[in-house]
Every structure is written in structure tokens, then in C-alpha cells.
Coordinates of C-alpha atoms and ligand atoms in Angstrom, one line a residue:
Chain A
M1329 CA 0.0 0.0 0.0
A1330 CA 1.3 3.4 -0.9
E1331 CA 1.9 5.6 2.1
K1332 CA -0.3 8.6 2.3
L1333 CA -0.5 9.7 5.9
G1334 CA 3.1 10.2 6.7
L1335 CA 3.1 7.9 9.7
R1336 CA 6.6 6.6 9.2
F1337 CA 8.9 7.0 12.2
Q1338 CA 12.5 6.2 13.0
G1339 CA 13.7 6.1 16.6
R1340 CA 15.3 4.5 19.6
V1341 CA 13.3 1.6 21.1
W1342 CA 12.1 1.2 24.7
K1343 CA 10.7 -2.2 25.5
F1344 CA 7.7 -2.9 27.8
G1345 CA 6.2 -6.2 28.6
D1346 CA 2.6 -7.4 29.1
N1347 CA -0.4 -5.6 30.6
I1348 CA 1.1 -2.1 30.8
S1349 CA -2.0 -0.3 32.2
T1350 CA -3.0 3.2 31.7
D1351 CA -2.7 3.5 35.5
L1352 CA 1.0 3.1 35.0
M1353 CA 1.2 5.7 32.2
M1354 CA -1.0 8.2 34.1
P1355 CA -1.1 7.5 37.8
G1356 CA -4.5 7.9 39.5
H1357 CA -3.1 9.7 42.6
L1358 CA -2.2 12.7 40.3
Y1359 CA -5.8 13.0 39.1
S1360 CA -7.0 14.9 42.1
R1361 CA -4.5 17.6 41.1
M1362 CA -5.6 17.6 37.5
L1363 CA -2.1 18.6 36.3
P1364 CA -1.2 19.5 32.7
W1365 CA -0.2 16.5 30.5
E1366 CA 3.4 17.5 30.5
E1367 CA 3.5 17.5 34.3
I1368 CA 1.8 14.1 34.6
A1369 CA 4.2 12.8 31.9
K1370 CA 7.1 13.3 34.3
H1371 CA 5.6 10.5 36.5
S1372 CA 4.7 8.2 33.7
M1373 CA 5.7 4.5 34.4
A1374 CA 7.1 5.7 37.8
A1375 CA 5.6 2.6 39.4
N1376 CA 7.0 -0.1 37.1
R1377 CA 10.1 1.8 35.9
P1378 CA 11.2 4.6 38.1
G1379 CA 13.3 7.2 36.3
W1380 CA 12.2 6.2 32.8
A1381 CA 10.3 9.3 31.9
E1382 CA 13.4 11.4 32.4
Q1383 CA 15.4 9.3 30.0
V1384 CA 12.9 9.4 27.1
R1385 CA 13.9 11.6 24.2
R1386 CA 11.7 13.1 21.6
G1387 CA 11.3 10.6 18.7
D1388 CA 11.6 7.4 20.8
I1389 CA 9.4 4.4 20.1
I1390 CA 7.8 1.9 22.5
I1391 CA 7.6 -1.7 21.6
A1392 CA 5.5 -3.7 24.0
R1393 CA 4.2 -7.2 24.3
R1394 CA 0.6 -8.1 25.1
N1395 CA -2.5 -6.1 26.2
F1396 CA -0.8 -2.7 26.1
G1397 CA -2.9 0.1 27.5
C1398 CA -5.3 -2.1 29.5
G1399 CA -7.5 -0.7 32.2
S1400 CA -8.9 2.8 32.7
S1401 CA -10.2 4.9 29.8
R1402 CA -8.0 7.8 31.0
P1403 CA -6.3 9.7 28.1
A1404 CA -3.0 8.0 28.5
P1405 CA -1.9 8.4 24.8
R1406 CA -1.7 12.1 25.5
I1407 CA 0.9 11.4 28.1
L1408 CA 3.1 9.3 25.9
K1409 CA 2.7 11.9 23.2
A1410 CA 3.8 14.7 25.6
L1411 CA 6.9 12.7 26.4
G1412 CA 7.8 12.7 22.7
I1413 CA 7.1 9.1 21.9
T1414 CA 6.1 8.9 18.2
V1415 CA 4.5 5.5 17.9
V1416 CA 3.7 2.4 20.0
V1417 CA 4.0 -1.1 18.5
A1418 CA 2.5 -4.0 20.5
E1419 CA 1.5 -7.6 20.0
S1420 CA -2.0 -6.8 21.3
M1421 CA -3.6 -3.6 22.6
S1422 CA -6.7 -2.5 24.6
R1423 CA -9.4 -1.2 22.3
L1424 CA -9.8 1.9 24.5
F1425 CA -6.1 2.7 24.3
F1426 CA -6.3 2.2 20.5
R1427 CA -9.3 4.6 20.1
N1428 CA -7.9 7.2 22.5
A1429 CA -4.6 7.1 20.5
V1430 CA -6.2 7.5 17.1
N1431 CA -8.3 10.4 18.5
V1432 CA -5.3 12.4 19.6
G1433 CA -3.5 11.7 16.4
F1434 CA -1.1 9.3 18.0
P1435 CA -0.3 6.3 15.8
V1436 CA -0.2 2.8 17.2
L1437 CA 0.4 -0.5 15.5
I1438 CA -0.4 -4.1 16.3
C1439 CA 2.4 -6.4 15.1
A1440 CA 3.1 -10.0 16.1
G1441 CA 6.7 -11.1 16.5
A1442 CA 8.3 -7.6 16.7
Y1443 CA 8.8 -7.6 20.5
D1444 CA 11.3 -10.5 20.6
A1445 CA 13.2 -9.1 17.7
F1446 CA 14.3 -5.9 19.4
E1447 CA 16.7 -5.2 22.2
E1448 CA 16.2 -2.0 24.1
G1449 CA 18.1 0.8 22.4
D1450 CA 17.9 -0.7 18.9
V1451 CA 16.7 1.7 16.2
A1452 CA 13.3 0.9 14.7
E1453 CA 11.6 2.1 11.6
V1454 CA 7.8 1.9 12.0
D1455 CA 5.2 2.7 9.4
A1456 CA 1.8 2.8 11.2
E1457 CA 0.0 3.0 7.9
T1458 CA 1.5 0.1 6.0
G1459 CA 2.2 -1.9 9.1
Q1460 CA 5.9 -2.4 8.4
V1461 CA 8.3 -2.6 11.3
R1462 CA 12.0 -2.8 10.7
N1463 CA 14.8 -3.3 13.1
L1464 CA 17.5 -1.1 11.5
T1465 CA 20.1 -2.2 14.1
R1466 CA 19.7 -5.9 13.2
G1467 CA 18.3 -5.8 9.7
T1468 CA 15.1 -7.7 10.4
A1469 CA 11.6 -6.8 9.2
F1470 CA 8.0 -7.6 10.3
Q1471 CA 4.6 -7.0 8.9
G1472 CA 2.0 -5.7 11.3
E1473 CA -1.6 -4.8 10.7
A1474 CA -2.0 -2.1 8.0
L1475 CA -4.4 0.7 8.6
A1476 CA -7.4 0.1 6.3
P1477 CA -8.0 3.1 4.1
D1478 CA -11.3 4.9 4.2
T1479 CA -12.2 3.6 7.6
P1480 CA -13.0 6.1 10.4
P1481 CA -9.7 5.6 12.3
Y1482 CA -7.9 6.2 9.0
E1483 CA -9.9 9.4 8.4
I1484 CA -9.3 10.6 12.0
L1485 CA -5.6 10.0 11.8
K1486 CA -5.5 11.8 8.5
A1487 CA -7.2 14.8 10.1
G1488 CA -4.5 14.7 12.8
G1489 CA -7.0 13.9 15.5
L1490 CA -10.6 14.0 16.6
D1491 CA -10.9 17.8 17.3
T1492 CA -10.0 18.7 13.7
Y1493 CA -12.1 15.9 12.3
L1494 CA -15.1 17.0 14.4
K1495 CA -14.6 20.6 13.3
D1496 CA -15.2 19.5 9.8
V1497 CA -18.2 17.4 10.8
I1498 CA -19.8 20.3 12.7
A1499 CA -19.3 22.6 9.6
R1500 CA -21.1 19.9 7.5
M1501 CA -23.8 19.4 10.1
K1502 CA -24.6 23.2 9.9
K1503 CA -24.9 22.9 6.2
G1504 CA -27.0 19.7 6.6
T1505 CA -24.5 17.7 4.5
W1506 CA -23.1 15.4 7.2
R1507 CA -24.4 11.9 7.1
P1508 CA -22.5 9.2 9.1
A1509 CA -21.1 7.0 6.3
Chain B
M1069 CA -26.3 -16.8 8.9
G1070 CA -27.7 -15.7 12.2
M1071 CA -26.5 -12.9 14.4
T1072 CA -25.2 -12.6 17.9
I1073 CA -26.7 -10.1 20.4
A1074 CA -24.0 -7.5 19.6
E1075 CA -24.4 -7.9 15.9
K1076 CA -28.2 -7.4 16.2
I1077 CA -27.9 -4.3 18.3
L1078 CA -25.3 -2.8 16.0
A1079 CA -27.4 -3.6 12.9
D1080 CA -30.4 -2.0 14.6
H1081 CA -28.5 1.2 15.5
S1082 CA -26.8 1.6 12.1
G1083 CA -29.9 1.1 10.1
R1084 CA -28.8 -2.1 8.4
A1085 CA -30.5 -5.5 8.1
T1086 CA -27.3 -7.4 9.0
V1087 CA -23.7 -6.7 10.0
K1088 CA -20.6 -8.9 10.1
P1089 CA -17.6 -8.9 12.4
G1090 CA -14.8 -6.7 11.0
E1091 CA -17.2 -4.2 9.4
Y1092 CA -17.1 -0.6 10.4
V1093 CA -20.5 0.9 11.1
W1094 CA -21.8 4.3 12.2
C1095 CA -24.4 4.0 15.0
S1096 CA -26.8 6.2 16.8
V1097 CA -26.3 6.0 20.6
D1098 CA -29.2 5.8 23.0
G1099 CA -27.5 7.5 25.9
T1100 CA -24.2 8.8 27.3
A1101 CA -22.8 10.4 30.4
L1102 CA -20.3 13.1 31.3
L1103 CA -18.0 13.1 34.3
G1104 CA -16.7 16.2 36.0
H1105 CA -13.0 15.2 36.1
S1106 CA -13.0 14.8 32.3
P1107 CA -13.9 18.4 31.4
L1108 CA -15.4 19.1 28.0
L1109 CA -16.7 22.7 28.3
K1110 CA -13.6 24.4 27.0
R1111 CA -13.3 22.1 24.0
L1112 CA -17.0 22.5 23.2
E1113 CA -16.6 26.3 23.4
T1114 CA -13.4 26.3 21.3
L1115 CA -15.3 24.4 18.6
G1116 CA -18.2 26.8 18.8
V1117 CA -20.7 24.1 19.6
E1118 CA -24.1 25.6 20.2
R1119 CA -26.2 22.5 21.0
L1120 CA -25.6 18.9 22.0
F1121 CA -27.3 16.1 20.1
D1122 CA -30.0 15.5 22.7
P1123 CA -29.7 17.0 26.2
D1124 CA -32.2 14.5 27.4
R1125 CA -30.0 11.6 26.7
I1126 CA -26.9 13.0 28.4
Y1127 CA -26.3 12.6 32.1
A1128 CA -23.8 14.4 34.2
V1129 CA -22.2 13.6 37.5
E1130 CA -18.8 13.5 39.2
D1131 CA -18.1 10.2 40.9
H1132 CA -14.4 9.6 40.9
M1133 CA -13.7 12.3 43.5
A1134 CA -16.9 13.3 45.2
P1135 CA -17.0 15.8 46.9
P1136 CA -13.9 17.6 45.5
P1137 CA -10.7 16.8 47.4
T1138 CA -8.8 19.6 45.7
L1139 CA -9.3 23.1 44.3
E1140 CA -8.6 21.7 40.7
V1141 CA -11.5 19.2 41.0
A1142 CA -13.7 21.9 42.6
N1143 CA -13.0 24.1 39.5
A1144 CA -13.7 21.3 37.1
M1145 CA -17.1 20.9 38.8
V1146 CA -17.8 24.7 38.4
D1147 CA -17.2 24.0 34.6
L1148 CA -19.4 20.9 34.6
R1149 CA -22.3 22.8 36.2
R1150 CA -21.8 25.6 33.7
L1151 CA -21.9 23.1 30.9
V1152 CA -25.1 21.5 32.3
K1153 CA -26.9 24.9 32.4
K1154 CA -25.5 26.2 29.1
Y1155 CA -26.5 23.2 27.1
G1156 CA -29.6 22.3 29.0
V1157 CA -28.4 18.8 30.1
T1158 CA -31.5 17.5 31.9
H1159 CA -30.0 15.0 34.3
F1160 CA -27.3 16.3 36.6
F1161 CA -26.7 14.6 40.0
E1162 CA -25.5 17.0 42.7
Y1163 CA -23.5 15.8 45.6
G1164 CA -25.8 14.1 48.1
R1165 CA -28.0 12.7 45.4
H1166 CA -25.1 11.4 43.5
G1167 CA -23.4 8.0 43.1
I1168 CA -21.0 6.2 40.9
L1169 CA -22.1 6.8 37.3
H1170 CA -22.6 3.1 36.5
E1171 CA -24.9 2.6 39.5
L1172 CA -26.9 5.7 38.8
F1173 CA -27.5 5.1 35.1
P1174 CA -29.7 2.0 35.2
H1175 CA -31.2 2.9 38.6
H1176 CA -32.6 6.1 37.1
G1177 CA -34.0 4.3 34.1
Y1178 CA -31.5 5.5 31.5
I1179 CA -31.0 2.0 30.3
S1180 CA -33.4 -0.2 28.4
P1181 CA -32.8 -3.7 27.0
G1182 CA -31.7 -3.5 23.3
D1183 CA -29.9 -0.1 23.8
L1184 CA -26.6 0.9 22.5
I1185 CA -24.8 3.0 25.1
V1186 CA -21.4 4.7 24.6
S1187 CA -20.1 6.5 27.6
I1188 CA -17.1 7.7 29.4
D1189 CA -15.3 5.4 31.8
S1190 CA -13.9 2.0 31.1
H1191 CA -16.5 0.2 33.2
S1192 CA -19.3 1.4 30.9
T1193 CA -19.5 -2.3 29.9
S1194 CA -21.6 -2.7 33.2
Y1195 CA -24.9 -2.0 31.5
G1196 CA -24.5 -5.2 29.5
C1197 CA -26.1 -7.0 32.4
F1198 CA -29.4 -5.4 31.2
N1199 CA -29.1 -6.9 27.7
V1200 CA -27.5 -3.8 26.3
A1201 CA -24.5 -3.3 24.1
S1202 CA -22.5 -0.8 26.1
T1203 CA -18.9 0.3 25.6
P1204 CA -16.5 2.9 26.9
V1205 CA -14.8 5.8 25.1
N1206 CA -12.9 8.7 26.5
E1207 CA -11.5 11.2 24.0
E1208 CA -14.6 10.6 21.8
M1209 CA -17.0 11.9 24.4
L1210 CA -16.7 15.2 22.6
F1211 CA -17.8 13.6 19.4
V1212 CA -20.7 11.6 20.9
V1213 CA -22.3 14.5 22.8
V1214 CA -22.2 16.7 19.7
T1215 CA -23.4 14.2 17.1
G1216 CA -25.0 11.3 19.0
Q1217 CA -23.1 9.0 16.7
I1218 CA -20.2 6.7 17.0
W1219 CA -18.2 4.5 14.6
L1220 CA -17.7 1.0 15.8
R1221 CA -15.9 -2.0 14.3
V1222 CA -18.4 -4.9 14.6
P1223 CA -16.7 -7.3 17.1
E1224 CA -16.4 -11.1 17.0
T1225 CA -18.4 -12.7 19.8
I1226 CA -17.2 -15.1 22.5
R1227 CA -19.9 -17.1 24.3
F1228 CA -19.6 -18.3 27.9
N1229 CA -22.2 -20.9 29.0
I1230 CA -22.3 -20.8 32.8
T1231 CA -23.8 -24.1 33.9
G1232 CA -24.7 -25.8 37.1
K1233 CA -25.7 -24.0 40.3
L1234 CA -23.8 -21.1 41.8
P1235 CA -23.8 -21.2 45.6
G1236 CA -25.0 -17.6 45.7
P1237 CA -24.9 -14.8 48.2
E1238 CA -26.4 -17.1 50.9
E1239 CA -23.1 -19.1 50.7
F1240 CA -20.9 -16.1 49.9
V1241 CA -20.1 -17.1 46.3
V1242 CA -21.3 -14.5 43.8
G1243 CA -20.8 -13.1 40.3
K1244 CA -17.5 -11.6 41.4
D1245 CA -16.1 -15.1 42.0
V1246 CA -17.2 -16.3 38.6
I1247 CA -15.7 -13.4 36.7
L1248 CA -12.4 -13.6 38.7
R1249 CA -12.3 -17.3 37.8
I1250 CA -12.8 -16.6 34.1
A1251 CA -10.1 -14.0 34.2
G1252 CA -7.8 -16.6 35.8
E1253 CA -8.7 -19.4 33.4
Y1254 CA -8.9 -17.5 30.2
G1255 CA -6.6 -14.6 30.8
T1256 CA -7.1 -10.8 31.0
E1257 CA -6.8 -10.4 27.2
C1258 CA -9.0 -13.3 26.1
A1259 CA -11.7 -10.9 24.9
I1260 CA -9.8 -7.9 23.5
Y1261 CA -12.0 -6.3 20.9
R1262 CA -14.6 -9.0 21.4
S1263 CA -18.2 -9.0 22.5
V1264 CA -18.7 -11.5 25.3
E1265 CA -22.1 -13.1 25.8
F1266 CA -23.0 -14.9 29.1
H1267 CA -25.6 -17.6 28.9
G1268 CA -26.7 -20.7 30.7
P1269 CA -28.8 -21.7 33.6
A1270 CA -26.5 -20.3 36.3
V1271 CA -26.9 -16.8 34.6
H1272 CA -30.6 -16.9 35.0
Q1273 CA -30.3 -18.0 38.6
M1274 CA -27.9 -15.1 39.4
S1275 CA -29.1 -11.8 40.9
M1276 CA -28.9 -8.6 38.8
S1277 CA -26.2 -7.5 41.2
S1278 CA -24.0 -10.5 40.4
R1279 CA -24.7 -10.1 36.6
F1280 CA -23.7 -6.4 36.9
T1281 CA -20.4 -7.4 38.5
M1282 CA -19.6 -9.7 35.6
A1283 CA -20.6 -7.3 32.9
N1284 CA -18.6 -4.6 34.7
M1285 CA -15.5 -6.7 34.8
S1286 CA -15.8 -7.9 31.2
V1287 CA -13.5 -5.0 30.5
E1288 CA -10.9 -6.8 32.6
L1289 CA -11.0 -9.5 29.9
G1290 CA -10.4 -6.8 27.3
A1291 CA -14.0 -6.9 26.1
K1292 CA -15.9 -4.3 24.1
F1293 CA -19.3 -5.5 25.4
G1294 CA -20.2 -8.0 28.1
I1295 CA -23.9 -8.9 27.4
F1296 CA -26.5 -10.9 29.3
P1297 CA -29.8 -12.2 28.0
C1298 CA -33.0 -10.4 29.1
D1299 CA -35.2 -12.4 31.5
D1300 CA -37.8 -11.7 34.2
K1301 CA -35.2 -10.5 36.7
T1302 CA -33.9 -8.0 34.2
L1303 CA -37.4 -6.6 33.6
A1304 CA -38.3 -6.7 37.3
Y1305 CA -35.2 -4.5 38.1
L1306 CA -36.0 -2.0 35.4
E1307 CA -39.8 -2.0 35.9
G1308 CA -41.2 1.4 36.4
K1309 CA -37.8 3.1 35.8
M1310 CA -37.3 2.9 32.0
R1311 CA -37.6 5.9 29.8
R1312 CA -37.5 4.0 26.6
P1313 CA -39.4 0.8 25.7
S1314 CA -37.6 -2.4 26.3
R1315 CA -36.5 -4.2 23.1
P1316 CA -34.9 -7.4 24.4
V1317 CA -32.4 -9.1 22.0
A1318 CA -31.6 -12.8 21.9
P1319 CA -29.0 -14.3 19.7
D1320 CA -30.2 -16.3 16.6
P1321 CA -30.0 -20.0 17.1
D1322 CA -27.5 -20.2 14.2
A1323 CA -25.4 -17.2 15.4
S1324 CA -21.8 -17.6 14.7
Y1325 CA -19.4 -17.4 17.7
E1326 CA -15.7 -17.1 17.5
S1327 CA -15.5 -19.5 20.5
V1328 CA -17.8 -21.1 23.0
H1329 CA -16.7 -22.0 26.5
S1330 CA -18.5 -23.8 29.2
I1331 CA -18.0 -23.3 32.9
D1332 CA -19.7 -25.3 35.6
V1333 CA -20.1 -23.2 38.8
T1334 CA -21.6 -25.9 41.0
G1335 CA -20.0 -25.8 44.4
M1336 CA -17.3 -23.4 43.4
P1337 CA -15.4 -21.5 46.1
P1338 CA -14.9 -17.7 46.4
Y1339 CA -12.0 -16.6 44.3
V1340 CA -9.2 -14.0 45.1
A1341 CA -6.9 -12.3 42.6
R1342 CA -3.4 -11.9 43.8
P1343 CA -1.4 -8.7 42.9
H1344 CA -1.0 -7.2 40.3
D1345 CA -3.4 -8.6 37.8
P1346 CA -7.1 -9.6 38.0
G1347 CA -6.1 -12.7 36.1
N1348 CA -3.9 -13.9 39.0
S1349 CA -7.0 -15.5 40.5
V1350 CA -7.2 -18.6 42.7
P1351 CA -9.6 -20.2 45.1
V1352 CA -9.6 -18.2 48.4
M1353 CA -8.3 -21.3 50.3
D1354 CA -5.0 -21.0 48.4
V1355 CA -4.5 -17.4 49.5
E1356 CA -5.7 -18.2 53.0
A1357 CA -3.0 -20.7 53.3
D1358 CA -0.4 -17.9 52.7
R1359 CA -1.7 -16.0 55.8
V1360 CA -1.7 -12.7 54.0
K1361 CA -1.9 -10.0 56.7
I1362 CA -3.8 -6.9 55.6
D1363 CA -3.8 -3.2 56.5
Q1364 CA -6.9 -2.1 54.6
A1365 CA -10.1 -3.8 53.6
Y1366 CA -12.3 -2.0 51.1
I1367 CA -15.9 -2.5 50.2
G1368 CA -16.6 -0.1 47.4
S1369 CA -16.7 0.7 43.7
C1370 CA -19.1 0.1 40.8
T1371 CA -18.2 -3.5 40.9
N1372 CA -19.3 -4.5 44.4
A1373 CA -20.9 -1.9 46.7
R1374 CA -24.6 -2.6 46.3
M1375 CA -27.2 -4.0 48.7
E1376 CA -26.3 -7.7 48.0
D1377 CA -22.7 -6.8 48.9
F1378 CA -23.4 -4.9 52.1
R1379 CA -25.9 -7.5 53.2
M1380 CA -23.3 -10.3 52.8
A1381 CA -20.7 -8.2 54.7
A1382 CA -23.2 -7.3 57.4
R1383 CA -23.9 -11.0 58.2
I1384 CA -20.2 -11.4 58.9
I1385 CA -19.6 -8.1 60.7
K1386 CA -22.6 -8.3 62.9
G1387 CA -21.6 -8.7 66.6
R1388 CA -17.9 -8.7 65.7
K1389 CA -15.1 -6.1 65.6
V1390 CA -12.8 -5.2 62.8
H1391 CA -9.3 -6.5 63.6
P1392 CA -7.2 -4.0 65.6
D1393 CA -4.5 -3.8 62.9
V1394 CA -7.0 -3.3 60.1
R1395 CA -9.2 -0.5 58.8
L1396 CA -12.3 -1.5 56.9
I1397 CA -13.7 1.3 54.6
A1398 CA -17.2 1.0 53.2
T1399 CA -18.1 3.3 50.3
P1400 CA -21.5 2.6 48.8
A1401 CA -22.0 2.8 45.0
S1402 CA -24.7 5.5 45.4
Q1403 CA -26.4 7.7 48.0
D1404 CA -29.5 5.6 47.4
I1405 CA -27.6 2.6 48.6
W1406 CA -26.2 4.6 51.5
Q1407 CA -29.8 5.4 52.5
Q1408 CA -31.0 1.8 52.2
C1409 CA -28.1 0.6 54.4
L1410 CA -29.1 3.2 56.9
R1411 CA -32.7 1.9 56.9
E1412 CA -31.6 -1.7 57.2
G1413 CA -29.4 -0.9 60.2
I1414 CA -26.3 -1.9 58.4
W1415 CA -24.5 1.3 59.1
E1416 CA -25.2 1.0 62.8
L1417 CA -23.7 -2.4 63.1
F1418 CA -20.8 -1.3 60.9
A1419 CA -20.1 1.6 63.2
E1420 CA -20.3 -0.6 66.3
A1421 CA -17.7 -2.9 64.7
G1422 CA -15.4 0.0 63.9
V1423 CA -16.0 0.3 60.2
L1424 CA -15.4 3.6 58.4
V1425 CA -18.4 4.4 56.3
T1426 CA -18.0 7.1 53.7
S1427 CA -20.3 8.8 51.2
S1428 CA -20.5 7.5 47.7
T1429 CA -17.5 7.9 45.4
C1430 CA -15.0 5.9 43.4
G1431 CA -12.4 7.2 45.9
A1432 CA -10.0 4.5 46.9
C1433 CA -10.8 2.2 43.9
A1434 CA -8.7 4.4 41.6
G1435 CA -6.3 5.6 44.3
M1436 CA -7.8 9.1 44.2
H1437 CA -9.0 9.8 47.7
M1438 CA -10.6 8.4 50.9
G1439 CA -8.5 5.3 51.3
V1440 CA -5.3 5.7 49.1
L1441 CA -2.7 3.1 50.0
G1442 CA 0.7 3.9 51.4
D1443 CA 4.1 2.3 50.8
G1444 CA 4.2 -1.4 51.7
E1445 CA 0.5 -1.6 52.6
V1446 CA -1.7 -4.6 51.7
C1447 CA -5.3 -4.2 50.8
V1448 CA -8.1 -6.7 50.2
S1449 CA -10.7 -5.0 48.0
S1450 CA -14.1 -5.6 46.4
T1451 CA -13.0 -3.5 43.4
N1452 CA -12.0 -4.6 39.9
R1453 CA -8.3 -3.8 39.3
N1454 CA -5.3 -4.7 41.4
F1455 CA -2.8 -3.2 38.9
L1456 CA 0.5 -2.0 40.3
G1457 CA 0.0 1.5 41.7
R1458 CA -3.8 1.4 41.1
M1459 CA -4.9 2.2 44.6
G1460 CA -2.0 4.5 45.5
S1461 CA 1.6 3.6 46.3
P1462 CA 3.4 1.4 43.7
K1463 CA 4.8 -0.3 46.8
A1464 CA 1.3 -1.4 47.9
S1465 CA -0.4 -4.8 47.1
V1466 CA -4.0 -5.3 46.3
Y1467 CA -6.0 -8.5 46.4
L1468 CA -9.4 -8.6 44.7
A1469 CA -12.2 -10.5 46.3
N1470 CA -15.9 -10.5 46.9
P1471 CA -17.3 -8.3 49.7
A1472 CA -17.9 -11.3 52.0
T1473 CA -14.2 -12.2 51.7
V1474 CA -13.3 -8.6 52.4
A1475 CA -15.4 -8.5 55.5
A1476 CA -14.2 -11.8 56.8
S1477 CA -10.6 -10.8 56.2
A1478 CA -11.2 -7.5 58.0
V1479 CA -12.3 -9.4 61.1
T1480 CA -9.5 -11.9 61.2
G1481 CA -6.7 -9.6 60.0
Y1482 CA -5.6 -11.8 57.1
I1483 CA -7.3 -13.0 53.8
T1484 CA -9.9 -15.4 54.9
D1485 CA -12.5 -17.8 53.4
P1486 CA -15.8 -16.1 54.3
R1487 CA -17.6 -19.5 54.4
K1488 CA -16.0 -19.9 57.9
F1489 CA -18.7 -17.4 59.1
L1490 CA -21.7 -19.2 57.7
Ligands
SF4_1192 S1 -15.6 2.7 41.1 FE1 -13.5 2.3 40.3 S2 -13.8 1.1 38.5 FE2 -15.8 1.9 39.0 S3 -16.0 3.8 37.8 FE3 -15.1 4.4 39.7 S4 -12.9 4.3 39.5 FE4 -13.8 3.2 37.8

């Protein structure tokens, strides 16, 4: 599939295992203070991996194993985005995390087999549209699930996120031309 | 080819005769809810939104931190009340008349069998116990309240046939134990992106409260929906409350399931999930053998803080004292339940035993307030998630159990089989 959305990223890899919950990404005890995303981001993964958030650099990539983003519906993709993570690759992912990610224009990719093929610190090239994952350090490649064109998640990612997509829908609703496909 | 319950409800709400797993459909939603700590007002104003899709199908409350523990939450509530007035949202629950969203929603008749509900908060799967396709979103609340529409990928369906006879609340084995057992046997990702249907004789024998717990924790299996059939108990619960006609949905006899599992619950024991995953569940006797000493016992949350739960706990607490090294916190799922416990004398016997009773909130369940755990503490909890750091300190440990197990453990000081107190 020809790439149209510009969702190809290259970056240093951080590995996370199974069942990385949104509670870990965005700790509940900070909720009562309703801090800005950037502030909460400083505490991301503090429970399972203290000090990690400080080491993340803009452009880094997460490769996780199973059930990534399980648990609460809280807007955790915003936190990873605020840290500068460009894309998450996982063997399986919670549907809530997937939807929240798409809606904030944060690409994610489901790809079997990638996890074991990376060491932390390897450089990955990930195309969240075509589903290709390459380990540039080791010269291996994997095919994940491509983003199906003309589906709502495709259109929302194309718009760069839900707010822009909705702006267009509202304009069309006012003209009476919006019909859900 | 016949359709499953989820397929029928999605076909019905997308104006199609049939749908198939994997298809993307746009659906009209029957209802949704707003929570104070996920503010939308500024985003609605920035987008210049003048009206919401149907102010009579949108409900607003703040449950996670009620009443506000901080200035920031208090200000978020100022915004929520402004949103309610500005957009004419008809149903707003002020503190004192409030509760945890998932408890309020069906109790006030905002749910009818056959509905499609899309709402904030991951445990929006709860309404599935009323024969409803109900699923959580978060970022998309903005889209839903403006358009009343949602895109959904039609899920594959997994069917669980629950057979035999569940011991029931009389013997301290309830829906919580069944869903913990399923999480243990099938894993916490067994139903990612799937609709789960629960059928079988034991399902019809279960109380609505037990079914609620199972639909609620379907999200702990990764499920998009957790749906029960509609029967006399469903209709009896909803009788006189519903705002829309009931349209019960049964699967076609030739519906196609991705997989079908059978679980015999005859004589099964209470289950407990060890830290830090709901799937680490084992019969309570295994944990009892470890003599796990506890600091906090918690009966609360949308999962298990209803009358069936407090009545079970009260049978154990009555005439006994909470162990000197333990604090037992009771946080009912709604103020209506708070009142009912008052009427039944449950609060009085709790107070005599040294139980701390709070007003309704999510509170400790999500580590937000009124029972946050400190470093090294151990908690046995009637909630749904024992993730690392969930209830406070990342150095704390949480065991999930049914409310009878929580009460029994609070009395003895370590995680205990409640059947000892029968
Ligand atoms: S009680 Fe716990 S699980 Fe239920 S809605 Fe509140 S925070 Fe979520």
C-alpha cells in the first residue's frame, strides 16, 4: 500500500512487557490535582520503571508485548505523546487505548513477533499506515496490521486527531450535508 | 447466517439488516454520560458548539472524586455545572443525590434492553447485564455529545455458557467469583475487541447485582461488550424506571461465535486475585494458606458496593469487631444505597464494629482519595483492578475479592475464606 498519511517514524526503542496499564502511564493519585499533561508525563511509568520518563527523548518508540494500555479509559496516549514518543507497537492492545490514541492523532500499530526481535536501544523504523516494522540495528523486518484506508480511524488520523475531524463534521452538520457513512 | 446479540444491536442502530464482524459501522447511541473530572466545556466552546445532540440523553455527575478533594476538582465541577446549564443537560446529579455513574445510570431508568450505550469510563460495559451493548470511550465523548453518533468495528463474539448452580450470596459465592475465575482461566486479554455473551442456567439464577459485576469486569477481559440475556429478573429490576421501551435481544440459534466456553459453577469457592493482575485469581483457600496480613479492607466501587454486597458483609460483621490492625472502609456505590443501608441498620452495626463508612465515590478504587494506600500496605478489595499503583503507592499490594471475603478478612486480619462465618 502506498503511504499517504506520513506515519513513518525512526527512533530508539524502549521495550515494555505485558499488561502495561493506563494507571502506570497516568497514575491515579495525580488525578486529584488535574495537572497539565506535561507534568503528569514526568511521572509516567514511575511505578513499574522509576526514572524512565526522564530518559525518554523526543522521537523514541515503544515496543510492547501483550494487552498494552489495558484498564482505565483515561487519556494516556496524550501522556506518551507529551513525552515525545512517536508511535507504539504492541502484539495486542486494549481497544480503549487504541481509540484514544487515534483520536489524539497518536499512531499505534499491532504487530506480532516484533517484540522478541528488538533489544532495548535498537533503532526501529515503523510505518503505522502500511504496518511495516524494521529493526535497523539488526536488519530484520516484520509485517503488522496495516491501517485500512477509508475507515473512520484512518480518516481521523488523516485529520490529525478528533478535534479537527469534528470541526469539519460540525461545519457539515450546519450545512446539513453530514451523514455518518 | 444468524447474528449474535452485539451484531443485532449494531445492525439495529446503524440502520442495516445485518452486520458482520470486522465491518465498520456508524451507529446512533441511546445515551451517554459526562464526568466532572474529564472536562469538556472548553473544548466545546473552542469548537463553537451551540447545542448537544440530545440534552435529554446526556447525564452528568462526578463520581471519581466526590465531593472535591482539591481546588482543581472543585473548579472542574464549576465547569461541569456551567456546561449543564448552558447546554440544558437535563440530568445532573448534585452531591448528596449522586453516586458512581454506573450505578446511577440504570437505577434512574436511562437503560433499556436493546440499547446501544457509549459512555465515558472503562466500566461502561456494566450495562451489558441489562441486555445492552454498552462500551466505553474517553476522547470521543466530545464527538458523541455533539453528534449522538459513534463509529464501531463490529466485534467477533465469544460465548460463555455458565452451567450448574452457583452457591450464591447465601453461601458467599457470587458473580465476582465467577468473573475472577474466568479472568484466571482464560486470561485478561482473552476478549480484546470482542463482545462477550454470558448464557446458561446459572446466569438466570444469578441476581442482577451479580450479573452487573460480571458485565462490569468484562472490560478486565479486554471486552468491548459483556452482554447478558434479558429475563424476568432484568425486567423486574427495570420495571417502572425505564424511559424507553424495552426491546430485548436474543442471539439467533445459528449465530456464529468465535469460540464457545462452558463453565460449571456448581459448588465453586470464592476466588481471590493476587497482585498485580485480575487474572492472578485462585480459590480463596490457596490465599488463606499464605496467611496474607492486611492493612486495609475496602468494600466499594461500581463492581461490588450494592445491597447484595453490604448485606453479605453485614452478616459477617454483625456482633464482631474489625481486627485492631485493620481499617475497613465501606463506600457505597450511590447515595440511594447509602440510605438503604441506613434503613436496614447496616451502618449502625458497621459503626459498632469500627468500620469507616464514607459517602459514595470511586475514591480508593482508583487511588484518588478516601483510602489511598501507602508504601508497603496490603489491601483486600471488592474493586475490579489490582494493577501496580492502582490504589495509591506502587509499593502497595491489592488482592481482589468478593465483599464477604473482604469483610471476613477485616475481622480476622488476614485474607480469609468467608464461608467460615456461615
Ligand atoms: S468505582 Fe472504580 S472502576 Fe468503577 S468507575 Fe469508579 S474508578 Fe472506575
